[in-house]
Amino acid sequence: DQQVKQNSPSLSVQEGRISILNCDYTNSMFDYFLWYKKYPAEGPTFLISISSIKDKNEDGRFTVFLNKSAKHLSLHIVPSQPGDSAVYFCAASSPGTGGTSYGKLTFGQGTILTVHP
Amino acid sequence: GAGVSQTPSNKVTEKGKYVELRCDPISGHTALYWYRQSLGQGPEFLIYFQGTGAADDSGLPNDRFFAVRPEGSVSTLKIQRTERGDSAVYLCASSLTLSAGKQFFGPGTRLTVL
């Protein structure tokens, strides 16, 4: 049961253009969403997050959009740079019983982004 | 270094053996998390600690897996009677407090069970 899905295994874009990475989820209890970036032989690095009370969060070149009705979120990178080439993971979290469990992240399968000079 | 460290970086073992994987979190971080990442998949939650206690161990696949954090800092993930299906990268993360967002990951331990 894949509760967080990234249906595009890979994405290739030209330097300077926009990169759009997509993520869908099925669990309506998820209320906090994150994007992580991962380089080979390194652990994932937190990139940006969004709470379900918002529909957009922006940090520099990175913007995350959340569409709760569609259970869909996307990460926009503008302008894309060769150093952005990495695997991007979408992740989600929900409050567990008793208000705990924000620490438990459910990840998608990842999308390999390649930005060509 | 100031980041999360994991040892060993690689571990090769034989089916049926016992292994221990170690995680040193960032100093002062009270929450510690273990994830497992299989090839082509995203990290899969195993367990997390708040201080010394396991706050949520719902991701441990079976009773062959066990994790401890006796002094609220270093954690050890223990796998008994390893199976080939246990082969994966085991990731550890820590955060200042229990938090979904600000989890800092280590580089992982690649476990191969022959």
PDB file of C-alpha atoms in Angstrom:
ATOM      1  CA  ASP A   1       0.000   0.000   0.000  1.00  0.00           C
ATOM      2  CA  GLN A   2       1.951   2.980  -1.337  1.00  0.00           C
ATOM      3  CA  GLN A   3       0.450   5.961   0.475  1.00  0.00           C
ATOM      4  CA  VAL A   4       2.800   8.475  -1.152  1.00  0.00           C
ATOM      5  CA  LYS A   5       3.503   8.114  -4.847  1.00  0.00           C
ATOM      6  CA  GLN A   6       5.890   9.798  -7.205  1.00  0.00           C
ATOM      7  CA  ASN A   7       4.868   8.471 -10.583  1.00  0.00           C
ATOM      8  CA  SER A   8       7.734   9.933 -12.574  1.00  0.00           C
ATOM      9  CA  PRO A   9      10.939   7.985 -11.968  1.00  0.00           C
ATOM     10  CA  SER A  10      13.000  10.615 -13.741  1.00  0.00           C
ATOM     11  CA  LEU A  11      12.894  14.145 -15.125  1.00  0.00           C
ATOM     12  CA  SER A  12      15.343  15.900 -17.392  1.00  0.00           C
ATOM     13  CA  VAL A  13      15.391  19.699 -17.834  1.00  0.00           C
ATOM     14  CA  GLN A  14      17.638  22.340 -19.303  1.00  0.00           C
ATOM     15  CA  GLU A  15      19.550  24.703 -17.051  1.00  0.00           C
ATOM     16  CA  GLY A  16      17.565  27.880 -16.412  1.00  0.00           C
ATOM     17  CA  ARG A  17      14.206  26.243 -17.077  1.00  0.00           C
ATOM     18  CA  ILE A  18      11.587  25.230 -14.541  1.00  0.00           C
ATOM     19  CA  SER A  19      11.616  21.776 -12.956  1.00  0.00           C
ATOM     20  CA  ILE A  20       8.269  20.460 -11.718  1.00  0.00           C
ATOM     21  CA  LEU A  21       8.230  17.356  -9.560  1.00  0.00           C
ATOM     22  CA  ASN A  22       4.918  15.797  -8.645  1.00  0.00           C
ATOM     23  CA  CYS A  23       3.653  13.742  -5.746  1.00  0.00           C
ATOM     24  CA  ASP A  24       0.284  12.160  -4.929  1.00  0.00           C
ATOM     25  CA  TYR A  25      -0.931  10.769  -1.633  1.00  0.00           C
ATOM     26  CA  THR A  26      -3.864   8.667  -0.552  1.00  0.00           C
ATOM     27  CA  ASN A  27      -3.999   9.050   3.227  1.00  0.00           C
ATOM     28  CA  SER A  28      -6.317  11.943   4.101  1.00  0.00           C
ATOM     29  CA  MET A  29      -4.817  12.059   7.604  1.00  0.00           C
ATOM     30  CA  PHE A  30      -1.545  13.446   6.259  1.00  0.00           C
ATOM     31  CA  ASP A  31      -1.289  17.090   7.250  1.00  0.00           C
ATOM     32  CA  TYR A  32       2.356  17.951   6.794  1.00  0.00           C
ATOM     33  CA  PHE A  33       4.377  17.459   3.630  1.00  0.00           C
ATOM     34  CA  LEU A  34       8.054  17.724   2.850  1.00  0.00           C
ATOM     35  CA  TRP A  35      10.535  17.482   0.029  1.00  0.00           C
ATOM     36  CA  TYR A  36      13.977  15.996   0.534  1.00  0.00           C
ATOM     37  CA  LYS A  37      16.903  15.973  -1.865  1.00  0.00           C
ATOM     38  CA  LYS A  38      19.423  13.141  -1.974  1.00  0.00           C
ATOM     39  CA  TYR A  39      22.842  12.944  -3.592  1.00  0.00           C
ATOM     40  CA  PRO A  40      24.554   9.562  -4.107  1.00  0.00           C
ATOM     41  CA  ALA A  41      26.178   8.104  -0.972  1.00  0.00           C
ATOM     42  CA  GLU A  42      24.622  10.801   1.204  1.00  0.00           C
ATOM     43  CA  GLY A  43      21.544  10.887   3.371  1.00  0.00           C
ATOM     44  CA  PRO A  44      18.462  12.868   2.322  1.00  0.00           C
ATOM     45  CA  THR A  45      18.591  16.611   2.976  1.00  0.00           C
ATOM     46  CA  PHE A  46      15.492  18.571   3.953  1.00  0.00           C
ATOM     47  CA  LEU A  47      14.507  21.048   1.271  1.00  0.00           C
ATOM     48  CA  ILE A  48      11.120  22.595   1.957  1.00  0.00           C
ATOM     49  CA  SER A  49       7.863  21.762   3.698  1.00  0.00           C
ATOM     50  CA  ILE A  50       4.228  22.774   3.781  1.00  0.00           C
ATOM     51  CA  SER A  51       1.443  22.418   6.304  1.00  0.00           C
ATOM     52  CA  SER A  52      -2.020  21.408   5.154  1.00  0.00           C
ATOM     53  CA  ILE A  53      -3.397  24.764   6.224  1.00  0.00           C
ATOM     54  CA  LYS A  54      -1.455  26.378   3.385  1.00  0.00           C
ATOM     55  CA  ASP A  55      -1.519  25.847  -0.362  1.00  0.00           C
ATOM     56  CA  LYS A  56       1.866  27.332  -1.165  1.00  0.00           C
ATOM     57  CA  ASN A  57       5.237  27.777   0.458  1.00  0.00           C
ATOM     58  CA  GLU A  58       8.204  29.462  -1.134  1.00  0.00           C
ATOM     59  CA  ASP A  59      11.892  29.455  -0.286  1.00  0.00           C
ATOM     60  CA  GLY A  60      14.189  31.061  -2.815  1.00  0.00           C
ATOM     61  CA  ARG A  61      14.123  29.063  -6.037  1.00  0.00           C
ATOM     62  CA  PHE A  62      11.930  26.373  -4.481  1.00  0.00           C
ATOM     63  CA  THR A  63       8.153  26.509  -4.203  1.00  0.00           C
ATOM     64  CA  VAL A  64       5.868  23.758  -2.989  1.00  0.00           C
ATOM     65  CA  PHE A  65       2.190  23.734  -3.929  1.00  0.00           C
ATOM     66  CA  LEU A  66      -0.435  21.682  -2.141  1.00  0.00           C
ATOM     67  CA  ASN A  67      -3.839  20.751  -3.554  1.00  0.00           C
ATOM     68  CA  LYS A  68      -5.645  19.004  -0.725  1.00  0.00           C
ATOM     69  CA  SER A  69      -8.785  18.193  -2.669  1.00  0.00           C
ATOM     70  CA  ALA A  70      -6.699  16.394  -5.281  1.00  0.00           C
ATOM     71  CA  LYS A  71      -4.290  14.979  -2.687  1.00  0.00           C
ATOM     72  CA  HIS A  72      -1.463  16.289  -4.802  1.00  0.00           C
ATOM     73  CA  LEU A  73       1.624  18.347  -4.205  1.00  0.00           C
ATOM     74  CA  SER A  74       4.344  19.610  -6.467  1.00  0.00           C
ATOM     75  CA  LEU A  75       7.791  21.109  -6.151  1.00  0.00           C
ATOM     76  CA  HIS A  76       8.827  23.855  -8.550  1.00  0.00           C
ATOM     77  CA  ILE A  77      12.458  24.774  -9.002  1.00  0.00           C
ATOM     78  CA  VAL A  78      13.071  28.004 -10.898  1.00  0.00           C
ATOM     79  CA  PRO A  79      15.567  28.476 -12.411  1.00  0.00           C
ATOM     80  CA  SER A  80      16.977  24.967 -12.427  1.00  0.00           C
ATOM     81  CA  GLN A  81      20.728  24.596 -11.988  1.00  0.00           C
ATOM     82  CA  PRO A  82      23.042  21.640 -12.714  1.00  0.00           C
ATOM     83  CA  GLY A  83      23.727  21.372  -8.967  1.00  0.00           C
ATOM     84  CA  ASP A  84      20.039  20.565  -8.472  1.00  0.00           C
ATOM     85  CA  SER A  85      20.608  17.199 -10.136  1.00  0.00           C
ATOM     86  CA  ALA A  86      19.715  14.649  -7.454  1.00  0.00           C
ATOM     87  CA  VAL A  87      16.957  12.310  -6.328  1.00  0.00           C
ATOM     88  CA  TYR A  88      13.965  14.169  -4.882  1.00  0.00           C
ATOM     89  CA  PHE A  89      11.699  12.514  -2.355  1.00  0.00           C
ATOM     90  CA  CYS A  90       8.266  13.637  -1.354  1.00  0.00           C
ATOM     91  CA  ALA A  91       7.306  12.750   2.236  1.00  0.00           C
ATOM     92  CA  ALA A  92       4.243  13.112   4.408  1.00  0.00           C
ATOM     93  CA  SER A  93       3.424  12.981   8.082  1.00  0.00           C
ATOM     94  CA  SER A  94       0.295  12.754  10.166  1.00  0.00           C
ATOM     95  CA  PRO A  95      -0.468  13.241  13.833  1.00  0.00           C
ATOM     96  CA  GLY A  96      -0.821   9.837  15.414  1.00  0.00           C
ATOM     97  CA  THR A  97      -3.070   8.794  18.253  1.00  0.00           C
ATOM     98  CA  GLY A  98      -2.514  10.942  21.299  1.00  0.00           C
ATOM     99  CA  GLY A  99      -0.991  13.701  19.166  1.00  0.00           C
ATOM    100  CA  THR A 100       2.351  12.006  18.653  1.00  0.00           C
ATOM    101  CA  SER A 101       3.952  10.565  15.517  1.00  0.00           C
ATOM    102  CA  TYR A 102       4.873  13.716  13.658  1.00  0.00           C
ATOM    103  CA  GLY A 103       8.272  12.083  13.483  1.00  0.00           C
ATOM    104  CA  LYS A 104       7.116   9.230  11.297  1.00  0.00           C
ATOM    105  CA  LEU A 105       7.637  10.174   7.660  1.00  0.00           C
ATOM    106  CA  THR A 106       6.130   8.251   4.755  1.00  0.00           C
ATOM    107  CA  PHE A 107       8.234   8.696   1.611  1.00  0.00           C
ATOM    108  CA  GLY A 108       7.516   8.360  -2.071  1.00  0.00           C
ATOM    109  CA  GLN A 109       9.770   6.343  -4.354  1.00  0.00           C
ATOM    110  CA  GLY A 110      11.735   9.350  -5.537  1.00  0.00           C
ATOM    111  CA  THR A 111      12.277  11.179  -8.832  1.00  0.00           C
ATOM    112  CA  ILE A 112      15.719  11.490 -10.382  1.00  0.00           C
ATOM    113  CA  LEU A 113      16.167  15.049 -11.606  1.00  0.00           C
ATOM    114  CA  THR A 114      18.862  15.775 -14.168  1.00  0.00           C
ATOM    115  CA  VAL A 115      19.566  19.387 -15.089  1.00  0.00           C
ATOM    116  CA  HIS A 116      21.618  19.738 -18.257  1.00  0.00           C
ATOM    117  CA  PRO A 117      23.956  22.711 -18.706  1.00  0.00           C
TER     118      PRO A 117
ATOM    119  CA  GLY B   1      31.917  16.629  12.268  1.00  0.00           C
ATOM    120  CA  ALA B   2      28.653  18.159  13.326  1.00  0.00           C
ATOM    121  CA  GLY B   3      26.353  15.880  11.345  1.00  0.00           C
ATOM    122  CA  VAL B   4      24.756  12.519  12.003  1.00  0.00           C
ATOM    123  CA  SER B   5      27.277   9.720  11.680  1.00  0.00           C
ATOM    124  CA  GLN B   6      26.637   6.041  11.080  1.00  0.00           C
ATOM    125  CA  THR B   7      28.952   3.106  11.395  1.00  0.00           C
ATOM    126  CA  PRO B   8      29.875   0.984   9.630  1.00  0.00           C
ATOM    127  CA  SER B   9      29.295   2.564   6.229  1.00  0.00           C
ATOM    128  CA  ASN B  10      29.128  -0.915   4.694  1.00  0.00           C
ATOM    129  CA  LYS B  11      28.391  -4.267   6.273  1.00  0.00           C
ATOM    130  CA  VAL B  12      28.466  -7.617   4.518  1.00  0.00           C
ATOM    131  CA  THR B  13      27.210 -10.593   6.455  1.00  0.00           C
ATOM    132  CA  GLU B  14      25.961 -14.101   5.903  1.00  0.00           C
ATOM    133  CA  LYS B  15      22.391 -15.246   6.198  1.00  0.00           C
ATOM    134  CA  GLY B  16      21.539 -16.138   9.764  1.00  0.00           C
ATOM    135  CA  LYS B  17      24.141 -13.893  11.379  1.00  0.00           C
ATOM    136  CA  TYR B  18      23.559 -11.085  13.885  1.00  0.00           C
ATOM    137  CA  VAL B  19      24.435  -7.466  13.047  1.00  0.00           C
ATOM    138  CA  GLU B  20      24.513  -4.161  14.885  1.00  0.00           C
ATOM    139  CA  LEU B  21      24.323  -0.799  13.181  1.00  0.00           C
ATOM    140  CA  ARG B  22      25.301   2.317  15.083  1.00  0.00           C
ATOM    141  CA  CYS B  23      24.041   5.883  14.857  1.00  0.00           C
ATOM    142  CA  ASP B  24      25.574   8.963  16.460  1.00  0.00           C
ATOM    143  CA  PRO B  25      23.064  11.810  16.297  1.00  0.00           C
ATOM    144  CA  ILE B  26      23.808  15.500  16.277  1.00  0.00           C
ATOM    145  CA  SER B  27      24.757  16.592  19.783  1.00  0.00           C
ATOM    146  CA  GLY B  28      21.760  17.874  21.711  1.00  0.00           C
ATOM    147  CA  HIS B  29      19.156  16.294  19.444  1.00  0.00           C
ATOM    148  CA  THR B  30      16.585  14.512  21.559  1.00  0.00           C
ATOM    149  CA  ALA B  31      14.745  12.699  18.775  1.00  0.00           C
ATOM    150  CA  LEU B  32      16.306   9.921  16.719  1.00  0.00           C
ATOM    151  CA  TYR B  33      14.819   8.005  13.803  1.00  0.00           C
ATOM    152  CA  TRP B  34      15.669   4.862  11.864  1.00  0.00           C
ATOM    153  CA  TYR B  35      14.612   4.273   8.268  1.00  0.00           C
ATOM    154  CA  ARG B  36      15.394   1.561   5.741  1.00  0.00           C
ATOM    155  CA  GLN B  37      15.796   2.202   2.013  1.00  0.00           C
ATOM    156  CA  SER B  38      15.655  -0.606  -0.490  1.00  0.00           C
ATOM    157  CA  LEU B  39      16.895  -0.211  -4.052  1.00  0.00           C
ATOM    158  CA  GLY B  40      14.635   2.050  -6.098  1.00  0.00           C
ATOM    159  CA  GLN B  41      12.424   2.909  -3.147  1.00  0.00           C
ATOM    160  CA  GLY B  42      12.112   5.773  -0.746  1.00  0.00           C
ATOM    161  CA  PRO B  43      13.128   5.480   2.903  1.00  0.00           C
ATOM    162  CA  GLU B  44      10.749   3.384   4.970  1.00  0.00           C
ATOM    163  CA  PHE B  45      10.152   4.272   8.621  1.00  0.00           C
ATOM    164  CA  LEU B  46      11.279   1.748  11.225  1.00  0.00           C
ATOM    165  CA  ILE B  47      11.324   3.353  14.665  1.00  0.00           C
ATOM    166  CA  TYR B  48      11.914   6.608  16.452  1.00  0.00           C
ATOM    167  CA  PHE B  49      13.072   7.586  19.903  1.00  0.00           C
ATOM    168  CA  GLN B  50      12.275  10.591  22.020  1.00  0.00           C
ATOM    169  CA  GLY B  51      15.080  10.555  24.552  1.00  0.00           C
ATOM    170  CA  THR B  52      15.737   6.989  25.654  1.00  0.00           C
ATOM    171  CA  GLY B  53      12.302   5.586  24.939  1.00  0.00           C
ATOM    172  CA  ALA B  54      10.972   4.224  21.671  1.00  0.00           C
ATOM    173  CA  ALA B  55       8.040   6.522  20.948  1.00  0.00           C
ATOM    174  CA  ASP B  56       6.914   4.608  17.880  1.00  0.00           C
ATOM    175  CA  ASP B  57       8.277   1.247  16.726  1.00  0.00           C
ATOM    176  CA  SER B  58       5.423   0.423  14.381  1.00  0.00           C
ATOM    177  CA  GLY B  59       7.735   0.210  11.362  1.00  0.00           C
ATOM    178  CA  LEU B  60       9.927  -2.618  12.632  1.00  0.00           C
ATOM    179  CA  PRO B  61       9.129  -5.490  10.223  1.00  0.00           C
ATOM    180  CA  ASN B  62       9.314  -8.319  12.775  1.00  0.00           C
ATOM    181  CA  ASP B  63      10.811  -9.338  16.089  1.00  0.00           C
ATOM    182  CA  ARG B  64      14.236  -9.950  14.541  1.00  0.00           C
ATOM    183  CA  PHE B  65      14.676  -6.177  14.556  1.00  0.00           C
ATOM    184  CA  PHE B  66      15.356  -4.267  17.738  1.00  0.00           C
ATOM    185  CA  ALA B  67      16.764  -0.830  18.508  1.00  0.00           C
ATOM    186  CA  VAL B  68      18.049   0.775  21.682  1.00  0.00           C
ATOM    187  CA  ARG B  69      19.126   4.199  22.810  1.00  0.00           C
ATOM    188  CA  PRO B  70      20.139   3.618  26.430  1.00  0.00           C
ATOM    189  CA  GLU B  71      21.527   7.053  27.262  1.00  0.00           C
ATOM    190  CA  GLY B  72      19.428   9.168  24.957  1.00  0.00           C
ATOM    191  CA  SER B  73      22.215   9.786  22.470  1.00  0.00           C
ATOM    192  CA  VAL B  74      23.814   6.960  20.464  1.00  0.00           C
ATOM    193  CA  SER B  75      21.429   4.361  19.089  1.00  0.00           C
ATOM    194  CA  THR B  76      22.031   0.823  17.891  1.00  0.00           C
ATOM    195  CA  LEU B  77      19.812  -1.072  15.476  1.00  0.00           C
ATOM    196  CA  LYS B  78      20.121  -4.796  16.015  1.00  0.00           C
ATOM    197  CA  ILE B  79      19.084  -7.447  13.503  1.00  0.00           C
ATOM    198  CA  GLN B  80      19.034 -11.108  14.496  1.00  0.00           C
ATOM    199  CA  ARG B  81      19.131 -14.083  12.130  1.00  0.00           C
ATOM    200  CA  THR B  82      19.608 -11.863   9.101  1.00  0.00           C
ATOM    201  CA  GLU B  83      17.864 -12.757   5.865  1.00  0.00           C
ATOM    202  CA  ARG B  84      18.722 -11.777   2.292  1.00  0.00           C
ATOM    203  CA  GLY B  85      15.635  -9.559   2.242  1.00  0.00           C
ATOM    204  CA  ASP B  86      17.183  -7.433   4.990  1.00  0.00           C
ATOM    205  CA  SER B  87      19.727  -6.104   2.485  1.00  0.00           C
ATOM    206  CA  ALA B  88      19.174  -2.347   2.221  1.00  0.00           C
ATOM    207  CA  VAL B  89      20.601   1.005   3.256  1.00  0.00           C
ATOM    208  CA  TYR B  90      19.730   1.763   6.862  1.00  0.00           C
ATOM    209  CA  LEU B  91      19.374   5.483   7.481  1.00  0.00           C
ATOM    210  CA  CYS B  92      19.446   7.256  10.801  1.00  0.00           C
ATOM    211  CA  ALA B  93      18.187  10.789  11.379  1.00  0.00           C
ATOM    212  CA  SER B  94      17.968  13.112  14.345  1.00  0.00           C
ATOM    213  CA  SER B  95      16.164  16.302  15.214  1.00  0.00           C
ATOM    214  CA  LEU B  96      16.301  18.823  18.026  1.00  0.00           C
ATOM    215  CA  THR B  97      12.835  17.850  19.150  1.00  0.00           C
ATOM    216  CA  LEU B  98      10.242  15.491  17.773  1.00  0.00           C
ATOM    217  CA  SER B  99       9.671  16.956  14.337  1.00  0.00           C
ATOM    218  CA  ALA B 100       8.518  15.872  10.918  1.00  0.00           C
ATOM    219  CA  GLY B 101      10.441  18.574   9.123  1.00  0.00           C
ATOM    220  CA  LYS B 102      13.843  19.200  10.526  1.00  0.00           C
ATOM    221  CA  GLN B 103      15.212  15.686  10.460  1.00  0.00           C
ATOM    222  CA  PHE B 104      18.910  15.528   9.670  1.00  0.00           C
ATOM    223  CA  PHE B 105      19.961  12.285   8.025  1.00  0.00           C
ATOM    224  CA  GLY B 106      23.214  10.423   8.222  1.00  0.00           C
ATOM    225  CA  PRO B 107      24.848   8.835   5.150  1.00  0.00           C
ATOM    226  CA  GLY B 108      23.454   5.415   5.974  1.00  0.00           C
ATOM    227  CA  THR B 109      24.841   1.917   6.444  1.00  0.00           C
ATOM    228  CA  ARG B 110      24.636  -0.353   3.423  1.00  0.00           C
ATOM    229  CA  LEU B 111      23.838  -3.863   4.670  1.00  0.00           C
ATOM    230  CA  THR B 112      24.324  -6.797   2.347  1.00  0.00           C
ATOM    231  CA  VAL B 113      23.204 -10.250   3.458  1.00  0.00           C
ATOM    232  CA  LEU B 114      24.697 -13.033   1.362  1.00  0.00           C
TER     233      LEU B 114
END
